[in-house]
Amino acid sequence: MILARHADALLWAGRYLERAENTARCLTYAADSIIQLRSDEARFDGEKLVRTLGLESELAEAGSLESSPQLVAFLLSDRDNAGSLVSSVVALRENLRSVRDRIPIELWEEANGLYLRFPFLGHAQAESRGLHEVLLMVRRACLAMSGVLNEGMRRDEGHAFVVIGRMLERATFTVALLRSDLPGAGNGADAVRMLRLTSSLQAYHRQRRRDPDPFDVMQYLMHAPDLPRSVLSCVGRAEECLKGLGSVGPALTRSRRRAGVLRVRLELGETVEGMEAEPAQTLDALAAEFDDLALEVQSGLVPPLEMTAVRSQYVRPGAAGVAAGVWPVGTRDRPR
Amino acid sequence: MADPSPETGLLDGYRPVDAFDEAFDADGSARHGYRHIVERFSGLDAAELKRLQRLVNEEFRRQGITFTVYSEEEGTERIWPMDLFPRLIAAAEWDELARGLSQRIEALNLFLADVYVGGGEALSDGVVPRWLVVSSGGFERNAMGIRMPHGTHCCIAGIDVVRGADGRYRVLEDNLRNPSGISYVVENRAAMAKVCNWLFYDHPVEPANHYGQMLRSTLESMAPAAADAPQVVVLTPGIFNSAYFEHAFLARSMGVELVEGRDLVVDGHRVYARTIEGLVEVNVIYRRIDDDFLDPVSFRADSTLGVPGLLGALRAGTVTVCNALGNGVADDKAVYPYVPDLIRYYLGVEPIIDNVATYRMWDLDHRRQALSRLDELVVKPVGASGGYGVLIGPHATADELEEAKAKIEAEPREWIVQELVALSTLPSFAEERLEPRHLDLRPFVLTGAQTQVFPGGLTRVAMRRGSLIVNSSQGGGSKDTWVLKPELAAVGHAEGELR
């Protein structure tokens, strides 16, 4: 048995773990590449990166990007930016903390250790470290957590929800990355950038043995069945985990079906054709489908209607406690 | 065979203060089981001890073994410092202590059952004044008539005991509602075993890692009779509660779910947990939230921590809540002076462990006696815990004493006055050396169908010189507590090392 609230926390722990890793990878890319560019190019690339991470509205609130250090600060240590690395590290720890009785101790220790070592949190031991050192620390911690998840955690419902969260986040990221790199969105697709931001450059080289071609890279990142970050792989693993949950409520049953349909469409080449004909529309539609899938999974975890009805019998309308336990549904950030 | 006092190192110049020192005799030689420990600590220098202390702190911080300090904005999660010099309790000494604690809890459970479901015979017979019971802040009218399995109202108790200058244990306080600290007992031992494993050589110590199993079987035995495979949960106020680490620890070590009020719902007088499959019935709730917050229908309506309708389910007997509602009446400090009489009344035997001598301020003679020498005594409010509001006569100013007198005269029911106990001491690390620091002990007593005492307990130590306040909220620390296995005590006795 798993409490719906615990499933929710684990789902979001999975998402934040993946998001921390993605953001760290983007920051590494920014530090390596963007900093060397002319300021107008740098601003352009920086904004593209922000779009890839889906942080346009957060950036609008923070103000525009004038310089590369500003971009780094926005993505790394801006506590007001819900998508910054520090926000992900804090949220990851918070979610794992609320389930620490049911996850491997090592997973909690790793997340807690990362939080304690992370600079810019005002801890006594915070010292100004090199950006690379921080990013390396984050990526190593993320890898260690992945290792514990793979090798140290029973394949129970809790594990399934972490993986579902990761896969949803990962697929959303990959689709947004491809969308941000489409011709028309700017200077044209940068094949190497797409591969680097998904840690797939080496795999692509070994498999294709040729210079990356933007269109081929897009198809590769969408459909390669053996690439852990391809959209197809993500949907497949999410579906597998949803299937493994056993007896669940109606919303999770629907989300299982939805993931299955999505995988089949990717496998049978519907999206291949779509990418050839109308890449922008195809990617937009895909992004919307992932949002819907995430919403469906989430709605399987909010209190069932009958529970709210039973509770409301006890409470005077309008009194505190009526809404206790009912969360609004959202996909980008965990409702508090 | 007297052990020579160590002349060098961290214990150099160690002089017990005016109290019973657990490790050293009055003539300065190491007591019974402490000889090896004293030798090993004498071989360390301050730098090495600091290094070990730092390792332990890092271990606690990494694992998030912390408590929350509400008043501080930054860094609200604090570790609770553990001093490395352990407390040892010989097997025979522990045996007697455990029997005394079991006896006390047995009597207190009988008292609670008597008050809430038995018609209050002890009150009718005048053992405890009825007015005192019904005027207690811990007396819960909503608990009247709720029958507990085995008559056990207090499944988990933490009894604070202290050792006075005569070396005898006395009960200072009963905690029958939500005693906390057991997680530190287990984690302290785990940290000691990692960092100071060399200390354990030649010391067969009772293990301290089976609390989860003990608690689980205790709670399962409290399930309503109809439940076959009882579903046990731990109910926590959530991650922002100061003892959240302990709540998660308890759920993890029992292998049960850690729920919040919002995870539970009552329908048809049954309690259900919300899972991904739907609603699953719950049979036993180990709640770590106070009575007032349990059910907004019957208690505080503004509380969102509890479960609406829980009290109805309790009355219907479909679920057991541990500890029971209304236990506060038995650990009210105003009822405490009557506990030895309750033991005599219900069990027909003499108490094995005494109380600290206590004056009841609502009794005119007691009040007169106490007020005439308040500067030598300790004043305690009956309703507070955590060391708050305690006035230690010899440390108080004349104004403070006058103020206390006025408060007592105004509301005698709200105060007790006790003889000052010079809490026993143990060497504890202070800056560069080991110095005597005062301590107490909180053993944990589990009762379901039967009563068991978990070996050892939480030793709390005052970190400041001369301080008698050991509470974590007041800057106290803790120590690992070793109950020695009988073999060593027997061997020690043969060598003439026991007191």
Short mmCIF file of C-alpha atoms in Angstrom, two decimals, chain B residues 91-259:
data_model
loop_
_atom_site.label_atom_id
_atom_site.label_comp_id
_atom_site.label_asym_id
_atom_site.label_seq_id
_atom_site.Cartn_x
_atom_site.Cartn_y
_atom_site.Cartn_z
CA ALA B 91 22.70 -5.33 34.94
CA ALA B 92 21.43 -5.74 38.50
CA GLU B 93 20.89 -2.02 38.88
CA TRP B 94 18.96 -1.92 35.61
CA ASP B 95 16.91 -4.92 36.59
CA GLU B 96 15.64 -3.18 39.69
CA LEU B 97 15.03 0.06 37.85
CA ALA B 98 13.07 -1.75 35.12
CA ARG B 99 10.93 -3.54 37.68
CA GLY B 100 10.20 -0.27 39.41
CA LEU B 101 9.22 1.41 36.16
CA SER B 102 6.97 -1.48 35.10
CA GLN B 103 5.26 -1.35 38.45
CA ARG B 104 4.69 2.36 38.17
CA ILE B 105 3.22 2.14 34.65
CA GLU B 106 1.01 -0.74 35.68
CA ALA B 107 -0.44 1.35 38.48
CA LEU B 108 -0.82 4.42 36.28
CA ASN B 109 -2.66 2.37 33.64
CA LEU B 110 -5.00 1.04 36.32
CA PHE B 111 -5.57 4.60 37.49
CA LEU B 112 -6.39 5.83 33.98
CA ALA B 113 -8.77 2.94 33.35
CA ASP B 114 -10.35 3.63 36.74
CA VAL B 115 -10.86 7.32 36.01
CA TYR B 116 -12.21 6.94 32.47
CA VAL B 117 -14.08 3.63 32.46
CA GLY B 118 -14.03 2.21 35.97
CA GLY B 119 -16.12 4.67 37.92
CA GLY B 120 -13.24 6.29 39.78
CA GLU B 121 -12.85 3.96 42.74
CA ALA B 122 -9.53 5.46 43.77
CA LEU B 123 -11.22 8.85 43.87
CA SER B 124 -14.13 7.56 45.94
CA ASP B 125 -11.67 5.93 48.33
CA GLY B 126 -9.83 9.22 48.70
CA VAL B 127 -6.46 8.10 47.32
CA VAL B 128 -6.45 11.11 45.00
CA PRO B 129 -8.87 14.00 45.59
CA ARG B 130 -11.62 13.96 42.98
CA TRP B 131 -11.51 17.75 42.59
CA LEU B 132 -7.83 17.53 41.73
CA VAL B 133 -8.50 15.03 38.95
CA VAL B 134 -11.43 16.80 37.35
CA SER B 135 -9.68 20.17 37.54
CA SER B 136 -6.61 18.84 35.75
CA GLY B 137 -5.83 20.37 32.36
CA GLY B 138 -5.09 16.84 31.19
CA PHE B 139 -8.47 15.45 32.24
CA GLU B 140 -10.47 14.83 29.07
CA ARG B 141 -14.22 14.48 29.40
CA ASN B 142 -14.40 13.18 25.83
CA ALA B 143 -12.39 10.15 26.92
CA MET B 144 -14.99 9.00 29.45
CA GLY B 145 -16.20 5.53 28.59
CA ILE B 146 -13.64 4.80 25.84
CA ARG B 147 -12.40 1.32 26.65
CA MET B 148 -8.81 0.46 25.70
CA PRO B 149 -7.68 -3.08 24.79
CA HIS B 150 -6.09 -4.79 27.84
CA GLY B 151 -7.02 -1.71 29.85
CA THR B 152 -3.82 -0.11 28.52
CA HIS B 153 -4.23 3.65 28.25
CA CYS B 154 -0.53 4.35 28.16
CA CYS B 155 1.27 2.17 25.59
CA ILE B 156 4.37 4.29 25.34
CA ALA B 157 5.68 6.03 28.45
CA GLY B 158 8.86 7.94 29.13
CA ILE B 159 9.64 8.18 32.84
CA ASP B 160 12.25 10.73 33.89
CA VAL B 161 14.40 9.38 36.68
CA VAL B 162 17.24 11.07 38.51
CA ARG B 163 19.88 9.92 40.93
CA GLY B 164 20.41 11.97 44.06
CA ALA B 165 23.47 12.42 46.23
CA ASP B 166 22.69 9.11 47.99
CA GLY B 167 23.00 7.27 44.65
CA ARG B 168 19.34 6.17 44.66
CA TYR B 169 17.11 6.51 41.62
CA ARG B 170 13.95 8.56 42.02
CA VAL B 171 11.18 9.39 39.59
CA LEU B 172 11.13 13.08 38.73
CA GLU B 173 8.35 13.11 36.18
CA ASP B 174 6.01 10.80 34.26
CA ASN B 175 5.42 11.40 30.54
CA LEU B 176 2.34 9.46 29.49
CA ARG B 177 1.14 11.44 26.48
CA ASN B 178 3.72 11.76 23.70
CA PRO B 179 7.13 11.13 25.22
CA SER B 180 9.83 11.78 22.65
CA GLY B 181 13.53 10.99 22.46
CA ILE B 182 13.64 7.29 21.66
CA SER B 183 15.05 7.95 18.18
CA TYR B 184 18.07 9.62 19.79
CA VAL B 185 18.61 6.56 21.97
CA VAL B 186 18.88 4.37 18.89
CA GLU B 187 20.79 6.85 16.72
CA ASN B 188 23.22 7.74 19.53
CA ARG B 189 24.15 4.10 19.82
CA ALA B 190 24.53 3.75 16.05
CA ALA B 191 26.79 6.81 15.92
CA MET B 192 28.86 5.60 18.89
CA ALA B 193 29.30 2.21 17.28
CA LYS B 194 30.56 3.89 14.11
CA VAL B 195 32.85 6.50 15.60
CA CYS B 196 33.97 4.97 18.91
CA ASN B 197 33.79 1.24 18.25
CA TRP B 198 36.97 0.76 20.30
CA LEU B 199 35.07 1.85 23.41
CA PHE B 200 32.84 -1.21 23.24
CA TYR B 201 35.68 -3.77 23.61
CA ASP B 202 35.26 -5.72 26.83
CA HIS B 203 31.78 -4.26 27.36
CA PRO B 204 28.94 -6.61 26.49
CA VAL B 205 26.15 -4.08 26.10
CA GLU B 206 22.43 -4.73 25.65
CA PRO B 207 21.59 -3.88 22.04
CA ALA B 208 19.55 -0.76 21.33
CA ASN B 209 18.29 -1.42 17.82
CA HIS B 210 15.14 -3.45 18.30
CA TYR B 211 12.80 -0.69 19.40
CA GLY B 212 10.89 -0.83 16.09
CA GLN B 213 9.97 -4.49 16.51
CA MET B 214 9.03 -3.99 20.17
CA LEU B 215 6.83 -1.01 19.36
CA ARG B 216 5.20 -2.70 16.40
CA SER B 217 4.20 -5.81 18.33
CA THR B 218 2.98 -3.61 21.19
CA LEU B 219 0.82 -1.55 18.85
CA GLU B 220 -0.47 -4.60 16.99
CA SER B 221 -1.57 -6.07 20.29
CA MET B 222 -3.66 -2.92 20.81
CA ALA B 223 -5.77 -3.46 17.66
CA PRO B 224 -9.52 -3.84 18.09
CA ALA B 225 -10.44 -7.51 18.43
CA ALA B 226 -12.09 -7.66 14.99
CA ALA B 227 -8.91 -6.73 13.07
CA ASP B 228 -7.05 -9.81 11.78
CA ALA B 229 -3.95 -8.30 10.26
CA PRO B 230 -4.05 -4.89 11.89
CA GLN B 231 -3.03 -1.87 9.83
CA VAL B 232 -0.84 0.31 12.08
CA VAL B 233 0.08 3.90 11.18
CA VAL B 234 2.06 6.70 12.82
CA LEU B 235 0.22 10.04 12.78
CA THR B 236 2.49 13.10 12.54
CA PRO B 237 1.68 16.81 12.34
CA GLY B 238 4.08 16.95 9.36
CA ILE B 239 7.62 17.82 8.32
CA PHE B 240 7.66 21.15 10.13
CA ASN B 241 7.11 19.61 13.55
CA SER B 242 10.14 19.71 15.82
CA ALA B 243 10.09 15.93 16.29
CA TYR B 244 9.44 15.01 12.64
CA PHE B 245 12.71 13.15 12.42
CA GLU B 246 11.55 10.91 15.23
CA HIS B 247 8.15 10.30 13.64
CA ALA B 248 9.79 9.22 10.38
CA PHE B 249 12.24 7.09 12.35
CA LEU B 250 9.39 5.29 14.13
CA ALA B 251 7.45 4.58 10.93
CA ARG B 252 10.58 3.39 9.15
CA SER B 253 11.75 1.12 11.94
CA MET B 254 8.29 -0.43 12.24
CA GLY B 255 7.77 -0.62 8.46
CA VAL B 256 4.41 1.17 8.64
CA GLU B 257 3.01 4.27 6.96
CA LEU B 258 3.67 7.74 8.34
CA VAL B 259 0.40 9.58 7.85
#
